[in-house]
Short mmCIF file of C-alpha atoms (C1' of nucleotides) in Angstrom, two decimals:
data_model
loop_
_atom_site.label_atom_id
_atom_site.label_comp_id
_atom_site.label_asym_id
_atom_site.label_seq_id
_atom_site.Cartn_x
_atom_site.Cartn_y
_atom_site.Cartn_z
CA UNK A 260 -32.59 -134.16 -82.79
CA UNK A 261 -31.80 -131.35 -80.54
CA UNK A 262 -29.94 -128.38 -81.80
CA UNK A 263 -29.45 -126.18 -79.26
CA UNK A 264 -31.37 -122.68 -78.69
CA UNK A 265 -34.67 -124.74 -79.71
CA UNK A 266 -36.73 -124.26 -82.88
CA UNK A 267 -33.51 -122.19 -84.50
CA UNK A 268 -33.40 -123.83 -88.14
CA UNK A 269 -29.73 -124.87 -89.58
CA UNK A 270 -28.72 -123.68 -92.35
CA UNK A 271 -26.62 -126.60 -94.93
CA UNK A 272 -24.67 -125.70 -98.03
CA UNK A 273 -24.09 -128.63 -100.10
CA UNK A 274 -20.98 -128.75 -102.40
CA UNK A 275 -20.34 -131.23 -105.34
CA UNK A 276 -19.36 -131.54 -108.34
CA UNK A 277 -21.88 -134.67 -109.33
CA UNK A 278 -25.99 -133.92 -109.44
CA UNK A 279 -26.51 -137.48 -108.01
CA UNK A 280 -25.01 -136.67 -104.90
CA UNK A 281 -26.59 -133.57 -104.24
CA UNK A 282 -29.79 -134.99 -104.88
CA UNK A 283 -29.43 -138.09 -102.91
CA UNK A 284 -28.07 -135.64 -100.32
CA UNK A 285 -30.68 -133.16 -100.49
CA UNK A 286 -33.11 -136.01 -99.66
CA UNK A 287 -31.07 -136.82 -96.52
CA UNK A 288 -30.83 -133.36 -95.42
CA UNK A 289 -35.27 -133.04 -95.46
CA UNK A 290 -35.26 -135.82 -93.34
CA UNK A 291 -33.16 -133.64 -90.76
CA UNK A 292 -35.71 -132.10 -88.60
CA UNK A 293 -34.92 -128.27 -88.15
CA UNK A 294 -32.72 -127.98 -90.75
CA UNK A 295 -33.02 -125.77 -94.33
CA UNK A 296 -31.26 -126.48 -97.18
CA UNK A 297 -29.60 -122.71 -98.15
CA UNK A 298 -27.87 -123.29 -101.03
CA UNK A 299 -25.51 -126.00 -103.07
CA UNK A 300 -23.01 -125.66 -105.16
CA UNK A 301 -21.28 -127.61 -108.24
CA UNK A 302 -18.04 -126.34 -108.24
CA UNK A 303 -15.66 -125.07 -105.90
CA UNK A 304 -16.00 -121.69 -106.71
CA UNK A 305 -19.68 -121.93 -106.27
CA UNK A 306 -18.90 -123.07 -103.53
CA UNK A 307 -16.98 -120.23 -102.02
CA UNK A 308 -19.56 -118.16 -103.05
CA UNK A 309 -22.20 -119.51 -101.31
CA UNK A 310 -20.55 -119.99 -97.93
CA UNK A 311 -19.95 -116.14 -98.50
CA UNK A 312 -23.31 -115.53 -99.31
CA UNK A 313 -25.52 -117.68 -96.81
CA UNK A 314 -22.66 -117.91 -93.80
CA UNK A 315 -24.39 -121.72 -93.12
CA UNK A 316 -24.17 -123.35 -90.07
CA UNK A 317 -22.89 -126.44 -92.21
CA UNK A 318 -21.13 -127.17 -95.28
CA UNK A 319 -21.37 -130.70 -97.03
CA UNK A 320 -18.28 -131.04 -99.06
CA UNK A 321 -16.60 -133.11 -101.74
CA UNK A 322 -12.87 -133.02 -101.90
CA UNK A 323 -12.29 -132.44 -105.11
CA UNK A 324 -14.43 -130.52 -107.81
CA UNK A 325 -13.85 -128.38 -110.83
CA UNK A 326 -12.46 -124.42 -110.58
CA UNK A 327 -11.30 -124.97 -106.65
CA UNK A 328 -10.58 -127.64 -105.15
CA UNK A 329 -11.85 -129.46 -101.67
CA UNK A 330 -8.83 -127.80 -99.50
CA UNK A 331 -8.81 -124.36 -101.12
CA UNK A 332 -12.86 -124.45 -100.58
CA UNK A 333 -12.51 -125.21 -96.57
CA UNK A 334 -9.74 -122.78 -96.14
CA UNK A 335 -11.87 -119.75 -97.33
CA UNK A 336 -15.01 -121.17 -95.41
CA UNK A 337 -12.76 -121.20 -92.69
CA UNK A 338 -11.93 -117.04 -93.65
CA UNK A 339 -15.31 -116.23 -94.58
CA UNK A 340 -17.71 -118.15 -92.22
CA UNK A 341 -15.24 -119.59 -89.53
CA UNK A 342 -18.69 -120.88 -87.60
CA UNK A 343 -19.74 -123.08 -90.58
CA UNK A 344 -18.68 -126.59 -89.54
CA UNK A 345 -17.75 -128.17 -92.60
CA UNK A 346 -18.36 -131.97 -93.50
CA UNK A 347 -16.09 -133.79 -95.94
CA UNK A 348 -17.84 -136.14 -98.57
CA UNK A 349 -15.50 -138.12 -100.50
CA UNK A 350 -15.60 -140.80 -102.54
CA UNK A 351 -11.94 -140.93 -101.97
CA UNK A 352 -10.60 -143.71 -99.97
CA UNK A 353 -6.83 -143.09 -100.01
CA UNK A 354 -4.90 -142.87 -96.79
CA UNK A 355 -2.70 -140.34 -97.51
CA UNK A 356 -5.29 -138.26 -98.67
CA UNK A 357 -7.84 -138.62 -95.45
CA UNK A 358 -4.90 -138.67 -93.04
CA UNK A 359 -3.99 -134.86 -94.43
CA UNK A 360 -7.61 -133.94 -93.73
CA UNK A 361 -7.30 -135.43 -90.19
CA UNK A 362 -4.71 -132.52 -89.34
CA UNK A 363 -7.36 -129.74 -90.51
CA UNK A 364 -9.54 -129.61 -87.85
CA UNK A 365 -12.88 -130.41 -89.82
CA UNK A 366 -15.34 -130.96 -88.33
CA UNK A 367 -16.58 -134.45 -90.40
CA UNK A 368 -15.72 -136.56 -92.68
CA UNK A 369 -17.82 -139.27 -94.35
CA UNK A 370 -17.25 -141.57 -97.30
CA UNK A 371 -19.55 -141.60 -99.81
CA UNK A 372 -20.29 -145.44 -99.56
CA UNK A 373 -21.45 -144.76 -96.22
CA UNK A 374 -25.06 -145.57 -95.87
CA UNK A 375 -28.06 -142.67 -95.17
CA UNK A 376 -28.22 -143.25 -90.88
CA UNK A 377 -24.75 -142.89 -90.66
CA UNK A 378 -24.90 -139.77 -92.75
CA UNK A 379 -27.68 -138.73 -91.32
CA UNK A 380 -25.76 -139.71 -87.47
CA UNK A 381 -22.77 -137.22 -88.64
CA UNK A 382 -24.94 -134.53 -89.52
CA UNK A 383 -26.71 -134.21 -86.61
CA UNK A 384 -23.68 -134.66 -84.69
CA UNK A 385 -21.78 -131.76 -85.90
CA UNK A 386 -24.89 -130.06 -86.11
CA UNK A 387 -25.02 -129.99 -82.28
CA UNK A 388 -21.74 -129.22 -81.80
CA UNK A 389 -19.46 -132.50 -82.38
CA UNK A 390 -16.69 -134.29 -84.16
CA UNK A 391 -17.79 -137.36 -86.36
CA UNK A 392 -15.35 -139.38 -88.30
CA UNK A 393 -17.42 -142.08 -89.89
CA UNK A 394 -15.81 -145.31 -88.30
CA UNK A 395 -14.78 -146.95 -91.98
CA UNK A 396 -12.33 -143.91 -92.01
CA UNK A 397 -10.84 -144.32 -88.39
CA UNK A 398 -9.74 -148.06 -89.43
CA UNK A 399 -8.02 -146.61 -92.54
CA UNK A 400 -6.29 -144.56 -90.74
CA UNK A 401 -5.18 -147.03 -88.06
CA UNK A 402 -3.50 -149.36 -90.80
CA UNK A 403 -1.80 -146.41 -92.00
CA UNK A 404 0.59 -145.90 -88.80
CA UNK A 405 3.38 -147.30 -90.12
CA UNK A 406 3.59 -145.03 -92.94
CA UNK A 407 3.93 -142.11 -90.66
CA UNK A 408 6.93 -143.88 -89.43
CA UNK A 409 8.91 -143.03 -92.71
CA UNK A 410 11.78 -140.40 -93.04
CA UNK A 411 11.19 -137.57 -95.80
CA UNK A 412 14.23 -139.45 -97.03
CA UNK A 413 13.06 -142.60 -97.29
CA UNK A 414 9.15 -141.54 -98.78
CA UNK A 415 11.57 -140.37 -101.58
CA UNK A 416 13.27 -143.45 -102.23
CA UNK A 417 10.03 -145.36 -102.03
CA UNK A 418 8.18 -143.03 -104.31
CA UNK A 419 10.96 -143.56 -106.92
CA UNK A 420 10.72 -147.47 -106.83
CA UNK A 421 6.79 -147.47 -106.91
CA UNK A 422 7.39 -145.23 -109.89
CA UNK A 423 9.75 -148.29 -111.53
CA UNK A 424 13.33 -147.26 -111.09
CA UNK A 425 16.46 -149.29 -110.20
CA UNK A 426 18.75 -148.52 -107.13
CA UNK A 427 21.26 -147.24 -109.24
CA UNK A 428 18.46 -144.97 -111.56
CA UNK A 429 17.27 -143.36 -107.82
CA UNK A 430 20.72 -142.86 -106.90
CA UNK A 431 21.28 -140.33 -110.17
CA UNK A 432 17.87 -139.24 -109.61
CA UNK A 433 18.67 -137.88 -105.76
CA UNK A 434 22.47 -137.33 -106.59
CA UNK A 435 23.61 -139.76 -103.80
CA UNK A 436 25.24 -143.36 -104.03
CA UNK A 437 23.84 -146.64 -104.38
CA UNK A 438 24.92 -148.07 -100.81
CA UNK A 439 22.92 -145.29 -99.69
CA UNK A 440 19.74 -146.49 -101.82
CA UNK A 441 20.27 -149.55 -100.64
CA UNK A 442 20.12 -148.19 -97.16
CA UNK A 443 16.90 -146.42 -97.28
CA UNK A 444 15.45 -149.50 -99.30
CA UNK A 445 15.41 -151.49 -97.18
CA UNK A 446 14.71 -149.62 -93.62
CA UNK A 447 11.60 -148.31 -95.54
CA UNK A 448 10.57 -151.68 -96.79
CA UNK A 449 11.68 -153.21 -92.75
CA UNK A 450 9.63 -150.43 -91.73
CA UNK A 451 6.18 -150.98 -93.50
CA UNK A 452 7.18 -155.49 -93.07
CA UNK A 453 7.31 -156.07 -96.70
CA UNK A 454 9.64 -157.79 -98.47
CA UNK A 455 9.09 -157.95 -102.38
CA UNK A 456 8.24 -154.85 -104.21
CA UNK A 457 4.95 -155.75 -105.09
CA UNK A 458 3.55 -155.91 -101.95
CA UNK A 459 5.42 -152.29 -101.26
CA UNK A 460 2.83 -151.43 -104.33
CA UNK A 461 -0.08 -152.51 -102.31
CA UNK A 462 1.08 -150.26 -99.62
CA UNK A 463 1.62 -147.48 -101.91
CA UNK A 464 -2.15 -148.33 -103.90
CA UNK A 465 -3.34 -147.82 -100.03
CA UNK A 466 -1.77 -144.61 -100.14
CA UNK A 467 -2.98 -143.33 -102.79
CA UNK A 468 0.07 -143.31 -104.77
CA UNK A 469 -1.24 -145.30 -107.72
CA UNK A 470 -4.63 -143.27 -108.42
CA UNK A 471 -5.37 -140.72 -110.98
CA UNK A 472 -8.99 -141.18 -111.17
CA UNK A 473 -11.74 -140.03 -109.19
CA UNK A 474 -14.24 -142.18 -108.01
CA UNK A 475 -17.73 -140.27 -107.50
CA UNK B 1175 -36.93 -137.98 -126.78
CA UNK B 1176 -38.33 -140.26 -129.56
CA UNK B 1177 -39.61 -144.22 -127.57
CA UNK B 1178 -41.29 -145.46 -130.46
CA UNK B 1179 -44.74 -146.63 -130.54
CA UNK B 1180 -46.09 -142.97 -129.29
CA UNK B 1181 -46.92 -141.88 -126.08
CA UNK B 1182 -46.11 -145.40 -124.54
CA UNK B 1183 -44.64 -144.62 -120.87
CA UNK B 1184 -41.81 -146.84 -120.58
CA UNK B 1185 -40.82 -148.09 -116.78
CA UNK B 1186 -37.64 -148.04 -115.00
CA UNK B 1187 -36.14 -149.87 -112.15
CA UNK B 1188 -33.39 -148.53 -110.54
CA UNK B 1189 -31.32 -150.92 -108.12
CA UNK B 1190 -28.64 -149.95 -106.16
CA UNK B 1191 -27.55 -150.30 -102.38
CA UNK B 1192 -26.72 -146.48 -101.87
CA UNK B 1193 -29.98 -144.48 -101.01
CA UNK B 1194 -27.73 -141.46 -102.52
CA UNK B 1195 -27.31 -142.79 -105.53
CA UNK B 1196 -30.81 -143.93 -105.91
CA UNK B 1197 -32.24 -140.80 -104.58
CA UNK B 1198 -29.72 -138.57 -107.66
CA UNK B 1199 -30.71 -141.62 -110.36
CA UNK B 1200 -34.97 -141.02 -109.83
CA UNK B 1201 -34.65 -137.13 -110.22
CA UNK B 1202 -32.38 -137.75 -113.62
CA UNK B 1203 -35.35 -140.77 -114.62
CA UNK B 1204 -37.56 -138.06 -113.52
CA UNK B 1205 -36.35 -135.22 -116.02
CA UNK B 1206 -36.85 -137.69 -119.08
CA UNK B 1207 -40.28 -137.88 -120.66
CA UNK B 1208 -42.76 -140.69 -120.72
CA UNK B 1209 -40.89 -142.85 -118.50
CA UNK B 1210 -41.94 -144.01 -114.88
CA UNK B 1211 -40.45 -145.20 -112.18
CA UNK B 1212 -41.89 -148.72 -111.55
CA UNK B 1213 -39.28 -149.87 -108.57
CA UNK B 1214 -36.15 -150.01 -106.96
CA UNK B 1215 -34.01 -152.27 -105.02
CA UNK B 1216 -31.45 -151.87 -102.06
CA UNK B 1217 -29.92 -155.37 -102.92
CA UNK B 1218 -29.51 -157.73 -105.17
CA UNK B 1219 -32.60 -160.04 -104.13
CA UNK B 1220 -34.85 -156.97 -103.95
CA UNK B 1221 -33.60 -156.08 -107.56
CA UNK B 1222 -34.95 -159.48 -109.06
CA UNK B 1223 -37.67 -159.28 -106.99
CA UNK B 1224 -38.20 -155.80 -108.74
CA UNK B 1225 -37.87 -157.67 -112.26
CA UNK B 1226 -40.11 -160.34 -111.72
CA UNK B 1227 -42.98 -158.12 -110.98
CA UNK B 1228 -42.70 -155.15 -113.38
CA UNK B 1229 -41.01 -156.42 -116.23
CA UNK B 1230 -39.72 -153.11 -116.64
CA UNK B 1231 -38.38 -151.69 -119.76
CA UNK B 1232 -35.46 -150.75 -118.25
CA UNK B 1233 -33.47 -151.94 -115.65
CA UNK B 1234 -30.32 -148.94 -114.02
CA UNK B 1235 -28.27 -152.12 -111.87
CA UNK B 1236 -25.13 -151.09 -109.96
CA UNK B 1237 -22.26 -154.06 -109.80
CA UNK B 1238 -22.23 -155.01 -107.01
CA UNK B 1239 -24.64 -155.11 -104.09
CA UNK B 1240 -25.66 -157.03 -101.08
CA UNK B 1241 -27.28 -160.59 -101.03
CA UNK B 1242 -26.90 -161.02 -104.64
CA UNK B 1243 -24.74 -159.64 -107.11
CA UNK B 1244 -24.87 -157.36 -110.51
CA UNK B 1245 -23.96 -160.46 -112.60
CA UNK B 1246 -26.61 -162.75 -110.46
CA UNK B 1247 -28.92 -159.92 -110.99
CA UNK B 1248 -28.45 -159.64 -114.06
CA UNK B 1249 -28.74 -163.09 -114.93
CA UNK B 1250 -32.53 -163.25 -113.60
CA UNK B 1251 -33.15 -160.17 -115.56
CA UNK B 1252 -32.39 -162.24 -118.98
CA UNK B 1253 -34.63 -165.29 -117.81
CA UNK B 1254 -37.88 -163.63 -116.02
CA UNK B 1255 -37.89 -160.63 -117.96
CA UNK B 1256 -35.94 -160.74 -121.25
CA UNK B 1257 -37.29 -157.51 -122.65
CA UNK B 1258 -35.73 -155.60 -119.98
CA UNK B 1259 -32.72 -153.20 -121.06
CA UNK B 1260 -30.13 -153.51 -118.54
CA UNK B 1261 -27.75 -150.56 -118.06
CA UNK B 1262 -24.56 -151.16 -115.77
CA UNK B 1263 -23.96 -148.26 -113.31
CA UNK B 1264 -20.44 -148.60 -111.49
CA UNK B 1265 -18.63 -146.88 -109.07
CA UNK B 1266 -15.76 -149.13 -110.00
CA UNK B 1267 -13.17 -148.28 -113.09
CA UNK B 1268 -11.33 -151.46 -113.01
CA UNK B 1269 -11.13 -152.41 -116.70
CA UNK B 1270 -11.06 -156.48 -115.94
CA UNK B 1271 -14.60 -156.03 -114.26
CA UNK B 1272 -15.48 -153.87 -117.04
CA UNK B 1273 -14.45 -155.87 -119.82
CA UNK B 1274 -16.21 -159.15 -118.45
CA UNK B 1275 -19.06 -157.16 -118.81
CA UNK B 1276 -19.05 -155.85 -122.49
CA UNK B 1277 -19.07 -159.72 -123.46
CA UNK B 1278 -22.88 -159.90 -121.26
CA UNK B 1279 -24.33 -158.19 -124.26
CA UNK B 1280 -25.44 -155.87 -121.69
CA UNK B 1281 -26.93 -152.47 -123.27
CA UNK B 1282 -25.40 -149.71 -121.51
CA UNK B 1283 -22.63 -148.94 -119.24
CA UNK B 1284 -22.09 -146.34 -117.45
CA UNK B 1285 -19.74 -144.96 -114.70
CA UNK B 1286 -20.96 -143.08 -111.47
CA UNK B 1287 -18.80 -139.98 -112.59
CA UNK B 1288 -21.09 -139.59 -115.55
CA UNK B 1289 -22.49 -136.43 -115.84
CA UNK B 1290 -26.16 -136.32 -115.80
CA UNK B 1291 -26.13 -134.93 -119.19
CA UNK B 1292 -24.57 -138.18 -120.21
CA UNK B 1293 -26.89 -140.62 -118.00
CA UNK B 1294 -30.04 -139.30 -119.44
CA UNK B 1295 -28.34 -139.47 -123.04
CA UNK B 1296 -27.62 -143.56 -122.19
CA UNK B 1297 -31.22 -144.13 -120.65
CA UNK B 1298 -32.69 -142.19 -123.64
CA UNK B 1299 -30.33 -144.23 -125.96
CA UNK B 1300 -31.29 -147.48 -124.49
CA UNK B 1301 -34.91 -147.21 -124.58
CA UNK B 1302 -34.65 -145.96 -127.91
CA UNK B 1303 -33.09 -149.74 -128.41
CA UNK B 1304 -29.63 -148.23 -128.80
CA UNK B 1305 -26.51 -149.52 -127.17
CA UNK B 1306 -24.89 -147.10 -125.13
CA UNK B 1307 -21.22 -147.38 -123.67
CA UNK B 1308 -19.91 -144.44 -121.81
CA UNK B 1309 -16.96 -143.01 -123.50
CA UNK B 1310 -14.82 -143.23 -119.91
CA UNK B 1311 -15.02 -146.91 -120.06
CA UNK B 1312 -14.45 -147.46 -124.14
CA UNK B 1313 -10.75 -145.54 -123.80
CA UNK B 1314 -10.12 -147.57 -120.55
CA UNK B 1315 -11.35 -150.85 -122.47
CA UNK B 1316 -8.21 -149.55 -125.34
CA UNK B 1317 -5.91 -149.70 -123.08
CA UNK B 1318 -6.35 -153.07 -121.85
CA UNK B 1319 -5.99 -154.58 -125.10
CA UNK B 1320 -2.64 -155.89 -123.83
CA UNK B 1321 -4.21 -158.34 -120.87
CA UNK B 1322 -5.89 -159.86 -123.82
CA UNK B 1323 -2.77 -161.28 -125.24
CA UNK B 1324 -1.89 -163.41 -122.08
CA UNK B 1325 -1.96 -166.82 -122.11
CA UNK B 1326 -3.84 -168.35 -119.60
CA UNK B 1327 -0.68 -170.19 -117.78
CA UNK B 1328 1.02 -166.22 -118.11
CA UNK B 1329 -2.19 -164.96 -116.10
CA UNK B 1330 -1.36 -167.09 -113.67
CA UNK B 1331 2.04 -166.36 -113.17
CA UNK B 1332 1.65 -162.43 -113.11
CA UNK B 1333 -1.33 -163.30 -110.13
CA UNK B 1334 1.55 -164.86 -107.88
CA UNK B 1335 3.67 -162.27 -109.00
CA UNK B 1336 1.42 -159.43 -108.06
CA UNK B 1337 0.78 -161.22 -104.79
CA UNK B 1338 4.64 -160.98 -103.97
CA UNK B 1339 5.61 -164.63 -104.91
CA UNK B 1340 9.57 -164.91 -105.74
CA UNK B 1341 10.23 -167.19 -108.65
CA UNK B 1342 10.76 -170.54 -106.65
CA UNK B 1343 7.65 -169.89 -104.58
CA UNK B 1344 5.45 -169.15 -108.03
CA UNK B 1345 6.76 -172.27 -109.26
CA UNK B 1346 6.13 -174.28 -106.06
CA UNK B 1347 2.93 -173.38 -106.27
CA UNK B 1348 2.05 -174.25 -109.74
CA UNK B 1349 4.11 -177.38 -109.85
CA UNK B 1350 6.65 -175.91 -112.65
CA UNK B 1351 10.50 -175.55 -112.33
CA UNK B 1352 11.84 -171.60 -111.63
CA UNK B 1353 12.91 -172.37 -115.21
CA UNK B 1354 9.58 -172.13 -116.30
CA UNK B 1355 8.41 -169.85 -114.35
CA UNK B 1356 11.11 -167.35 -115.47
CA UNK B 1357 10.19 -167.97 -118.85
CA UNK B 1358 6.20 -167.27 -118.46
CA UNK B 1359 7.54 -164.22 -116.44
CA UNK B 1360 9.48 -162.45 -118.95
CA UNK B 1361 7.22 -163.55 -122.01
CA UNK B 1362 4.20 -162.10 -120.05
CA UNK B 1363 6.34 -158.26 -118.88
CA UNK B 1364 7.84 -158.26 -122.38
CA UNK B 1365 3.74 -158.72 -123.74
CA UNK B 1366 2.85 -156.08 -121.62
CA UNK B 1367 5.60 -153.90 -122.06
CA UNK B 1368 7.13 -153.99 -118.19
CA UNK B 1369 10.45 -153.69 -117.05
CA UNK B 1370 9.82 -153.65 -113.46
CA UNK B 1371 7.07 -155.20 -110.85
CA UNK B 1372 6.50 -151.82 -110.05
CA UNK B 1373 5.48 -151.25 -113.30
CA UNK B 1374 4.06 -154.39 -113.30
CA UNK B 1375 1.93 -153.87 -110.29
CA UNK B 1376 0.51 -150.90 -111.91
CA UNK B 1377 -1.04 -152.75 -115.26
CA UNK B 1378 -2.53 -155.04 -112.16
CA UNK B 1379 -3.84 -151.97 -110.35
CA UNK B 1380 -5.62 -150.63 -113.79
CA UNK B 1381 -7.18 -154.20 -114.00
CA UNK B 1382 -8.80 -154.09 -110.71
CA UNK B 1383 -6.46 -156.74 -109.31
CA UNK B 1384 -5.56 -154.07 -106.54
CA UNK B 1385 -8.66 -153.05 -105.51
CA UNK B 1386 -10.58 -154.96 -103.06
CA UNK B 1387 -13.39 -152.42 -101.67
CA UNK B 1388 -16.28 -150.57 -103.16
CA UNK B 1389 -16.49 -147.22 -104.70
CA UNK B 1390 -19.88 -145.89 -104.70
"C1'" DA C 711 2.48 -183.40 -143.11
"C1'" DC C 712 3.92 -178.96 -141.74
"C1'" DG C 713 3.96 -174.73 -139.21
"C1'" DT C 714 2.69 -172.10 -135.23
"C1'" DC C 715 1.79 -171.52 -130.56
"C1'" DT C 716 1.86 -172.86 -125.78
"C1'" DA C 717 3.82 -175.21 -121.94
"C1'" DT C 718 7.63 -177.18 -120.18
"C1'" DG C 719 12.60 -177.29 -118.84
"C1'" DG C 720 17.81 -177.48 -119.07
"C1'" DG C 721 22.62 -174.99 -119.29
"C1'" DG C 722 25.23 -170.91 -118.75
"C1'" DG C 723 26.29 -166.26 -117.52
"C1'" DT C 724 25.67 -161.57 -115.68
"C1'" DA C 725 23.60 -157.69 -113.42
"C1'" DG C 726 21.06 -156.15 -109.74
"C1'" DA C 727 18.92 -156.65 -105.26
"C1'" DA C 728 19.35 -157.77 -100.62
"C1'" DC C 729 21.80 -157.93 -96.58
"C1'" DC C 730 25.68 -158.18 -93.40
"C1'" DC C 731 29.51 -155.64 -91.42
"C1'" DC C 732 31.85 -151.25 -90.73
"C1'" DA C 733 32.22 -146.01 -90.57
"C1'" DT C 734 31.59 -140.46 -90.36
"C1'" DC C 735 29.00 -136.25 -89.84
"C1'" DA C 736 25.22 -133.18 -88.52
"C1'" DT C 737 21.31 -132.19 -85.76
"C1'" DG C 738 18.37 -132.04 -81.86
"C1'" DA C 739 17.06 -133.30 -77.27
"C1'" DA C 740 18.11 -134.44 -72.53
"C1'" DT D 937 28.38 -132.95 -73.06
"C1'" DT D 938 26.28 -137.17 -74.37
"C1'" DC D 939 23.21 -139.85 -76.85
"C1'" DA D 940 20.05 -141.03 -80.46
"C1'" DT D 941 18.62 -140.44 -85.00
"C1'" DG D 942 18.97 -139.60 -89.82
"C1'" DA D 943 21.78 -139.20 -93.88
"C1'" DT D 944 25.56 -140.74 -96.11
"C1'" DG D 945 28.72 -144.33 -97.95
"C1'" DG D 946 32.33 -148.18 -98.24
"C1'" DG D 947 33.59 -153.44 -98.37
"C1'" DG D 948 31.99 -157.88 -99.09
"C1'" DT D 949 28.90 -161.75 -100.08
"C1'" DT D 950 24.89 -164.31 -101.39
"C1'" DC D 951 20.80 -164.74 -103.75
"C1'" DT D 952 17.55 -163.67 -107.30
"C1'" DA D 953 16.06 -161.95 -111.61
"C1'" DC D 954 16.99 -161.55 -116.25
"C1'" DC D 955 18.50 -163.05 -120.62
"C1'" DC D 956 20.78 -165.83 -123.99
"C1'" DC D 957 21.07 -170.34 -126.01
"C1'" DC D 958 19.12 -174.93 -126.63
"C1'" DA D 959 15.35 -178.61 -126.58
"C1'" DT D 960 10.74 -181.71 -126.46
"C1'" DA D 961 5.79 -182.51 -126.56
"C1'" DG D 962 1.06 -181.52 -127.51
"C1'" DA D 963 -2.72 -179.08 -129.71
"C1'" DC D 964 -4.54 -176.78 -133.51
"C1'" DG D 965 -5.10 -175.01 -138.16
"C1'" DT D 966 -3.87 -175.05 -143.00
#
DNA sequence: ACGTCTATGGGGGTAGAACCCCATCATGAA
DNA sequence: TTCATGATGGGGTTCTACCCCCATAGACGT
């Protein structure tokens, strides 16, 4: 436990939405020696607020909460306070979703389901000056290469037949022909190694694609 | 805040794997009068453990957790200590896990996303010897009401389907002709109102068939 | 006994998906 | 300039899904 500059005390700003996280996190937190709890916040504009306010050397935050939301909160932390390192606690475990966070430069990022050492681990990392992607995250992200491998093109096509329409429906849709459909089809589908549209859905479910809820 | 019988103090177990979520549940038991908390579990052994001995008044029991399960737990609860209220708390939204559970003659259900507004008003219910379902999960429970009209052989069928079985392969593996299998197939997306599998595959994602790891 | 439902299965036909071949054009990098 | 890639699209064929018709048998309730 060894922040540098000795017995300086770090300051953490928890953000989210749900009063059972930021309790159980709070608790977490007091068992970080040298640390001080400077604020929290409920929503994302609470959020902004207090990363104005208290300029903390860390921000715990959940992706998605009411008034702002998890992307617009980092980007004015990064404005405001650019020497808070910011954590990202979601209960989230799409790929798309993480894989866009990947490409932000934060600092951490932790699922909720991960257990209180490991939190505690990425805390402390970042804390003294680290990166710490909690592990369950990097394997995501590893089955999620062949995704990446997609044309723009042909993520349109396949977010038209996860959302239920024929070749000939996506054709109108896109204002090209069906041969051409056809063509994207099935590279995209070659591409990821399915070969029936349901298991193109499970792909797509990995995604993301398929949620509308959010899980605490 | 009415427990009858006076100032009796009624007790509270709280089991769930996630320190975070125990940690947020004891400060919400906390804010409610005359209750205490007697225990609390990090798995499922621990929880019945936590039964046996305190015979609490109320048990707070997530779905799912290490070295025995929510329904094992649960199970115990109704034998060693049949007095205990039980209240679900889930991370998951899937409505086939949910509706199994409504038939337990559990007393309350709850979601993680609950607000603690709405947790306290379910423990409060409860212990009151009220029933308490969290409005989240009776509008997901309407929607299902579809599944329910499946025959059991239909079930079956969609399950290949959803797992990317063509016709002949379903019908291989059940032993049917593609004749039959066709027939279960378009009996079962004309119940459900499906054109597509992608539709298809998305009735199958709201039922939890999809989903294969936790949400805290 | 009769009616309903479920499970099973056949015949026949058509539309759509999948897949093979071929091709052109535009863009960007070497 | 050449080459590779992506986007586009045609011809042709096979296979699969879908849908219509028909039917039998068994279980269950009235």
């Amino acid at each position: 436990m060894d922040f540098s500059a000795g017995d300086i005390v770090k300051t953490i700003v928890i953000a989210d939405d749900h009063q059972i996280v930021r309790e159980g996190t709070k608790k977490i937190v007091a068992s970080i020696d040298n640390t001080s709890l400077s604020g929290e916040a409920e929503n994302g504009l609470e959020a902004i607020a207090a990363v104005k306010n208290h300029r903390p050397d860390l921000l715990i935050l959940d992706v998605a909460m009411p008034l702002a939301s998890g992307v617009e909160v980092f980007g004015e932390t990064r404005r405001w306070s650019p020497e808070t390192k910011v954590v990202l606690f979601t209960g989230f475990t799409s790929v798309g979703l993480l894989s866009n966070w990947i490409n932000t430069g934060i600092e951490g990022m932790l699922l909720k389901s991960c257990g209180p050492e490991q939190i505690r681990e990425c805390l402390v990392t970042v804390l003294n000056g680290g990166n710490y992607i909690a592990a369950e995250i990097v394997d995501m992200l590893k089955n999620s290469e062949d995704m990446s491998e997609l044309t723009q093109r042909e993520r349109e096509v396949m977010s038209l037949i996860v959302a239920g329409n024929s070749n000939a429906e996506i054709g109108e849709k896109l204002f090209i022909s069906i041969k051409t459909v056809e063509k994207h089809r099935g590279s995209l589908m070659g591409k990821l190694g399915v070969r029936s549209v349901a298991d193109l859905m499970v792909v797509a479910h990995k995604e993301g694609w398929l949620d509308e809820h959010k899980q605490l």
